[in-house]
Amino acid sequence: MRSNSSHKTPYYNKLDFDPGVLKALIEERTVEYTKKTVFKKANCIFHIDNNFLYENDDDKFRYKGFATPGSLMMIDGKPKSRKTTFAYMMAAAALNPSGIYQNILCTMDPNNHIMIFDTEQTPSEFGDKMDLLRRWSQNENIEANVKSYNLQKFGHDPEMKIQAINHYVRLLDGSYRRNGIIDPRDQIGFIIIDHMGDLVNNENNKEEVKDVLGFVGQLATDTGALIALIIHQNKNNEEATGMLGGDMGKKVSSHIKTFKKKSGKEENDEDMDQSNPTEVVFYDNRFGAKKPKRFIFNYDDYEFPIILDHKSIHYNFMG
């Protein structure tokens, strides 16, 4: 005879909701896609000019998109490999009146807001970085579009940092919504969170990782913003740190890695020569676009990150 256990109620029927309430919740939170939207091409708002140093007017595919609105983007690299610099180069393109910074083209609405949350730098260091962003973007009025917050004073308190990010994002987004509707020109277009490791107590805690990734995913969905998530790599390989990094790689729509040349015989973080250039590698993307070519940049004498010619550089790039 069959055991009665075979007739147990399936787990998906155990939801303790009134049928009418359950139906309303399902219809409210499910996004239905029509044939028209399913076959719509990914609408990238950041692009790389693959021919920035090698002009070729015949190449109509010179611009390769790598980031879309309402999605998560991941930038990982060793400490001091200029992960943050690349994210700020993106912001500089968005803020520049031309929509361009070096080889980065931004097609985001120039009225859209940019939000930057930093957990690592001291307030004075963060202020210096904001001044550099102003210079790079050639825009003296970046405060009109940029909301920047330094969270270092929270110390090692991931929960409060998450609450602060949620508070300021919801405050800005909500200030422009009327009956739940927002003018596309008033949207938050780009959010930088630097860095993700400070939003958990343990980068290998499954529940914490699940919660923080759910949090940033919900922010992207609710605001329609592209969110750049910055995280370190492990010391002994080129993978993003811990379970957090591994699960981020599965969730994001675009994954970028930065690498620096190391000096000396010992290959450790202390040997990394800050005068050496950084290589940016477009590791993966989810929306099917052909990946942009990797490129190299370094700071010039005026603290501007500039693109360098691959053919003239022979560094062996390592994580």
Short mmCIF file of C-alpha atoms in Angstrom, two decimals:
data_model
loop_
_atom_site.label_atom_id
_atom_site.label_comp_id
_atom_site.label_asym_id
_atom_site.label_seq_id
_atom_site.Cartn_x
_atom_site.Cartn_y
_atom_site.Cartn_z
CA MET A 1 0.00 0.00 0.00
CA ARG A 2 1.06 3.53 -0.66
CA SER A 3 2.08 5.61 2.29
CA ASN A 4 -0.21 8.48 3.21
CA SER A 5 2.87 10.70 2.99
CA SER A 6 2.50 10.62 -0.80
CA HIS A 7 -0.66 12.70 -0.41
CA LYS A 8 0.97 15.51 1.52
CA THR A 9 0.11 19.01 0.41
CA PRO A 10 2.79 20.27 -2.02
CA TYR A 11 4.90 23.10 -0.61
CA TYR A 12 3.58 25.54 -3.20
CA ASN A 13 0.04 25.09 -1.88
CA LYS A 14 0.96 25.92 1.70
CA LEU A 15 0.89 29.70 1.27
CA ASP A 16 -1.30 31.10 4.03
CA PHE A 17 -3.21 33.59 1.89
CA ASP A 18 -6.85 34.09 1.08
CA PRO A 19 -7.25 33.02 -2.59
CA GLY A 20 -8.32 36.53 -3.57
CA VAL A 21 -5.33 38.11 -1.84
CA LEU A 22 -2.97 35.55 -3.40
CA LYS A 23 -4.34 36.29 -6.88
CA ALA A 24 -3.88 40.04 -6.35
CA LEU A 25 -0.29 39.57 -5.14
CA ILE A 26 0.59 37.38 -8.12
CA GLU A 27 -0.85 39.81 -10.65
CA GLU A 28 0.76 42.80 -8.95
CA ARG A 29 4.28 41.38 -8.87
CA THR A 30 4.41 39.41 -12.12
CA VAL A 31 5.68 41.18 -15.21
CA GLU A 32 4.02 39.85 -18.36
CA TYR A 33 5.96 40.24 -21.59
CA THR A 34 4.29 40.50 -24.97
CA LYS A 35 5.78 39.37 -28.25
CA LYS A 36 6.63 42.98 -29.02
CA THR A 37 8.74 43.45 -25.89
CA VAL A 38 10.35 40.01 -25.93
CA PHE A 39 12.04 40.66 -29.26
CA LYS A 40 13.09 44.20 -28.43
CA LYS A 41 16.85 44.79 -28.70
CA ALA A 42 18.68 45.45 -25.43
CA ASN A 43 18.73 49.21 -24.82
CA CYS A 44 22.31 49.83 -23.70
CA ILE A 45 23.07 53.17 -22.08
CA PHE A 46 26.86 52.74 -21.87
CA HIS A 47 29.01 51.82 -24.85
CA ILE A 48 32.71 51.34 -25.60
CA ASP A 49 34.27 52.85 -28.72
CA ASN A 50 36.41 49.96 -29.98
CA ASN A 51 38.14 52.25 -32.48
CA PHE A 52 38.89 55.09 -30.08
CA LEU A 53 42.60 55.06 -30.96
CA TYR A 54 42.28 53.60 -34.45
CA GLU A 55 39.89 55.65 -36.55
CA ASN A 56 37.95 53.61 -39.11
CA ASP A 57 34.96 55.38 -40.60
CA ASP A 58 33.81 52.18 -42.31
CA ASP A 59 33.23 50.36 -39.04
CA LYS A 60 29.56 50.95 -38.31
CA PHE A 61 29.77 48.58 -35.35
CA ARG A 62 32.51 50.48 -33.55
CA TYR A 63 30.33 51.12 -30.47
CA LYS A 64 29.62 48.07 -28.31
CA GLY A 65 27.06 48.36 -25.52
CA PHE A 66 27.75 46.80 -22.14
CA ALA A 67 25.13 48.04 -19.66
CA THR A 68 21.35 48.42 -19.70
CA PRO A 69 18.85 50.33 -17.53
CA GLY A 70 17.27 48.53 -14.60
CA SER A 71 20.06 45.96 -14.37
CA LEU A 72 23.04 45.03 -12.20
CA MET A 73 26.63 45.40 -13.36
CA MET A 74 29.60 43.91 -11.50
CA ILE A 75 33.16 45.26 -11.45
CA ASP A 76 35.73 43.12 -9.66
CA GLY A 77 39.50 43.33 -9.30
CA LYS A 78 42.33 43.24 -6.81
CA PRO A 79 42.71 46.17 -4.37
CA LYS A 80 44.15 49.25 -6.13
CA SER A 81 43.33 47.86 -9.58
CA ARG A 82 41.17 50.94 -10.30
CA LYS A 83 37.75 49.34 -10.20
CA THR A 84 36.30 52.54 -8.79
CA THR A 85 38.13 54.64 -11.38
CA PHE A 86 36.43 52.78 -14.21
CA ALA A 87 32.99 53.28 -12.60
CA TYR A 88 33.73 56.99 -12.23
CA MET A 89 34.84 57.16 -15.88
CA MET A 90 31.34 55.91 -16.73
CA ALA A 91 29.84 58.62 -14.51
CA ALA A 92 32.06 61.23 -16.18
CA ALA A 93 30.71 60.21 -19.58
CA ALA A 94 27.14 60.53 -18.30
CA LEU A 95 27.83 63.99 -16.86
CA ASN A 96 29.87 65.37 -19.77
CA PRO A 97 27.76 67.59 -22.05
CA SER A 98 28.96 65.49 -25.00
CA GLY A 99 28.04 62.19 -23.31
CA ILE A 100 31.60 60.98 -23.84
CA TYR A 101 34.62 60.36 -21.66
CA GLN A 102 37.60 58.96 -23.54
CA ASN A 103 36.31 55.71 -25.12
CA ILE A 104 33.06 55.55 -23.10
CA LEU A 105 29.81 56.78 -24.68
CA CYS A 106 26.74 57.30 -22.50
CA THR A 107 23.29 57.57 -24.09
CA MET A 108 21.42 57.94 -20.80
CA ASP A 109 19.09 60.93 -20.54
CA PRO A 110 21.38 63.80 -19.41
CA ASN A 111 18.71 64.87 -16.90
CA ASN A 112 18.83 61.54 -15.07
CA HIS A 113 20.33 61.37 -11.61
CA ILE A 114 23.51 59.58 -10.57
CA MET A 115 23.95 58.28 -7.03
CA ILE A 116 27.29 57.22 -5.54
CA PHE A 117 27.66 55.33 -2.24
CA ASP A 118 31.18 54.80 -0.92
CA THR A 119 31.97 52.64 2.11
CA GLU A 120 35.80 52.50 1.97
CA GLN A 121 37.33 55.95 1.55
CA THR A 122 37.63 58.53 4.28
CA PRO A 123 35.33 61.55 3.88
CA SER A 124 38.27 63.70 2.72
CA GLU A 125 39.40 61.09 0.18
CA PHE A 126 35.86 60.81 -1.08
CA GLY A 127 35.67 64.60 -1.44
CA ASP A 128 38.83 64.54 -3.55
CA LYS A 129 37.28 61.85 -5.75
CA MET A 130 34.19 63.97 -6.30
CA ASP A 131 36.38 66.88 -7.33
CA LEU A 132 38.14 64.63 -9.85
CA LEU A 133 34.76 63.54 -11.21
CA ARG A 134 33.88 67.21 -11.72
CA ARG A 135 37.10 67.77 -13.66
CA TRP A 136 36.82 64.60 -15.74
CA SER A 137 33.25 65.39 -16.73
CA GLN A 138 34.07 69.04 -17.60
CA ASN A 139 30.89 69.90 -15.74
CA GLU A 140 31.09 72.45 -12.93
CA ASN A 141 27.51 71.82 -11.87
CA ILE A 142 27.53 68.09 -11.23
CA GLU A 143 25.59 68.59 -7.97
CA ALA A 144 22.49 69.14 -10.11
CA ASN A 145 22.58 65.50 -11.16
CA VAL A 146 24.85 63.74 -8.67
CA LYS A 147 23.97 62.68 -5.14
CA SER A 148 27.06 61.27 -3.41
CA TYR A 149 27.28 59.73 0.06
CA ASN A 150 30.22 58.55 2.12
CA LEU A 151 29.22 55.78 4.56
CA GLN A 152 32.57 55.15 6.23
CA LYS A 153 31.45 56.62 9.57
CA PHE A 154 29.03 53.71 10.01
CA GLY A 155 32.09 51.54 10.65
CA HIS A 156 31.53 47.80 10.35
CA ASP A 157 27.75 47.97 10.41
CA PRO A 158 26.42 46.46 7.17
CA GLU A 159 22.78 46.73 8.19
CA MET A 160 22.98 50.50 8.73
CA LYS A 161 24.82 51.00 5.44
CA ILE A 162 22.07 49.13 3.60
CA GLN A 163 19.44 51.18 5.40
CA ALA A 164 21.25 54.40 4.44
CA ILE A 165 21.46 53.39 0.76
CA ASN A 166 17.79 52.41 0.73
CA HIS A 167 16.79 55.64 2.50
CA TYR A 168 18.52 58.00 0.08
CA VAL A 169 17.57 56.10 -3.07
CA ARG A 170 13.91 55.91 -2.05
CA LEU A 171 13.95 59.56 -0.96
CA LEU A 172 15.25 60.80 -4.31
CA ASP A 173 13.10 58.47 -6.40
CA GLY A 174 10.00 59.20 -4.34
CA SER A 175 10.45 62.98 -4.53
CA TYR A 176 9.77 62.85 -8.28
CA ARG A 177 6.93 60.31 -8.32
CA ARG A 178 3.32 61.35 -8.57
CA ASN A 179 0.80 58.58 -7.94
CA GLY A 180 3.59 56.08 -8.57
CA ILE A 181 4.50 57.58 -11.95
CA ILE A 182 7.81 59.30 -12.69
CA ASP A 183 8.84 61.35 -15.71
CA PRO A 184 11.67 59.43 -17.48
CA ARG A 185 13.80 62.60 -17.33
CA ASP A 186 13.64 62.58 -13.53
CA GLN A 187 14.66 58.97 -13.04
CA ILE A 188 17.78 57.73 -11.29
CA GLY A 189 19.87 56.50 -14.20
CA PHE A 190 23.05 55.18 -12.58
CA ILE A 191 23.97 54.04 -9.06
CA ILE A 192 27.48 53.09 -7.89
CA ILE A 193 27.89 51.00 -4.72
CA ASP A 194 31.54 50.80 -3.66
CA HIS A 195 31.96 48.27 -2.28
CA MET A 196 29.64 45.30 -1.77
CA GLY A 197 31.82 43.48 0.76
CA ASP A 198 30.97 46.14 3.33
CA LEU A 199 27.25 45.36 3.08
CA VAL A 200 27.61 41.94 4.72
CA ASN A 201 29.20 40.68 7.93
CA ASN A 202 30.42 37.53 6.23
CA GLU A 203 30.91 37.21 2.46
CA ASN A 204 30.30 33.45 2.76
CA ASN A 205 27.06 33.64 4.74
CA LYS A 206 24.35 32.27 2.46
CA GLU A 207 21.47 34.18 4.04
CA GLU A 208 23.30 37.51 4.11
CA VAL A 209 24.39 37.09 0.50
CA LYS A 210 20.85 36.24 -0.57
CA ASP A 211 19.43 39.24 1.28
CA VAL A 212 21.89 41.84 -0.01
CA LEU A 213 21.60 40.67 -3.62
CA GLY A 214 17.83 40.69 -3.29
CA PHE A 215 18.08 44.23 -1.96
CA VAL A 216 20.14 45.64 -4.86
CA GLY A 217 18.07 43.70 -7.39
CA GLN A 218 14.90 45.24 -6.01
CA LEU A 219 16.45 48.72 -6.17
CA ALA A 220 17.27 48.21 -9.86
CA THR A 221 13.74 46.99 -10.57
CA ASP A 222 11.97 49.76 -8.64
CA THR A 223 14.07 52.68 -9.91
CA GLY A 224 14.99 51.49 -13.41
CA ALA A 225 18.60 52.44 -12.69
CA LEU A 226 21.75 50.66 -13.77
CA ILE A 227 23.56 49.68 -10.56
CA ALA A 228 27.33 49.12 -10.62
CA LEU A 229 28.42 46.79 -7.82
CA ILE A 230 32.13 46.93 -6.98
CA ILE A 231 33.84 44.06 -5.17
CA HIS A 232 37.38 42.80 -4.54
CA GLN A 233 38.88 39.59 -5.89
CA ASN A 234 40.29 36.76 -3.80
CA LYS A 235 44.00 37.01 -2.98
CA ASN A 236 44.86 33.65 -4.50
CA ASN A 237 42.88 33.86 -7.76
CA GLU A 238 40.99 36.20 -10.06
CA GLU A 239 37.51 35.35 -8.74
CA ALA A 240 35.36 37.84 -6.85
CA THR A 241 35.49 37.42 -3.07
CA GLY A 242 33.60 34.58 -1.43
CA MET A 243 30.07 33.33 -1.96
CA LEU A 244 29.01 36.95 -2.36
CA GLY A 245 31.22 37.37 -5.42
CA GLY A 246 30.22 34.01 -6.87
CA ASP A 247 26.49 34.67 -6.53
CA MET A 248 26.87 38.23 -7.83
CA GLY A 249 28.42 36.80 -10.99
CA LYS A 250 25.29 34.70 -11.50
CA LYS A 251 22.88 37.59 -10.91
CA VAL A 252 24.39 40.48 -12.85
CA SER A 253 23.69 41.33 -16.47
CA SER A 254 27.19 42.63 -17.15
CA HIS A 255 30.50 41.55 -15.58
CA ILE A 256 33.74 43.53 -15.88
CA LYS A 257 37.19 42.79 -14.46
CA THR A 258 40.14 45.11 -13.90
CA PHE A 259 43.77 43.97 -13.79
CA LYS A 260 47.02 45.70 -12.82
CA LYS A 261 50.61 44.86 -13.69
CA LYS A 262 52.55 43.74 -10.62
CA SER A 263 56.19 44.58 -10.11
CA GLY A 264 58.93 42.54 -8.46
CA LYS A 265 59.32 38.81 -8.14
CA GLU A 266 56.79 38.39 -5.37
CA GLU A 267 53.27 38.62 -6.78
CA ASN A 268 51.28 40.08 -3.93
CA ASP A 269 49.12 43.15 -3.39
CA GLU A 270 51.97 45.10 -1.77
CA ASP A 271 54.05 44.76 -4.95
CA MET A 272 51.45 46.35 -7.19
CA ASP A 273 53.03 49.37 -8.91
CA GLN A 274 50.48 52.20 -9.01
CA SER A 275 52.29 53.80 -11.96
CA ASN A 276 51.45 50.79 -14.14
CA PRO A 277 48.34 50.80 -16.34
CA THR A 278 45.05 49.01 -15.76
CA GLU A 279 43.43 46.62 -18.19
CA VAL A 280 39.62 46.50 -18.39
CA VAL A 281 38.18 43.19 -19.53
CA PHE A 282 34.51 42.69 -20.40
CA TYR A 283 34.09 39.26 -18.94
CA ASP A 284 30.45 38.47 -19.61
CA ASN A 285 27.03 39.92 -20.36
CA ARG A 286 23.58 38.40 -20.23
CA PHE A 287 21.71 40.28 -22.93
CA GLY A 288 23.48 38.76 -25.92
CA ALA A 289 25.43 41.78 -27.10
CA LYS A 290 28.91 41.17 -28.48
CA LYS A 291 31.42 42.10 -25.80
CA PRO A 292 33.55 45.23 -26.27
CA LYS A 293 37.27 44.78 -26.75
CA ARG A 294 39.47 44.96 -23.67
CA PHE A 295 41.37 48.21 -23.27
CA ILE A 296 44.12 49.78 -21.17
CA PHE A 297 44.14 53.08 -19.28
CA ASN A 298 46.40 54.99 -16.94
CA TYR A 299 46.48 58.39 -15.26
CA ASP A 300 48.18 61.28 -17.02
CA ASP A 301 50.14 64.02 -15.24
CA TYR A 302 46.88 65.89 -14.51
CA GLU A 303 45.14 62.92 -12.84
CA PHE A 304 42.92 62.17 -15.83
CA PRO A 305 42.52 58.48 -16.74
CA ILE A 306 43.34 58.16 -20.44
CA ILE A 307 43.19 55.26 -22.89
CA LEU A 308 46.53 53.84 -24.02
CA ASP A 309 47.58 52.12 -27.21
CA HIS A 310 47.69 48.32 -26.74
CA LYS A 311 50.29 48.00 -29.46
CA SER A 312 52.81 50.13 -27.61
CA ILE A 313 52.46 48.36 -24.24
CA HIS A 314 53.84 44.94 -23.42
CA TYR A 315 52.82 44.44 -19.80
CA ASN A 316 51.76 41.04 -18.57
CA PHE A 317 48.48 41.86 -16.87
CA MET A 318 47.60 39.88 -13.78
CA GLY A 319 44.88 40.04 -11.20
#
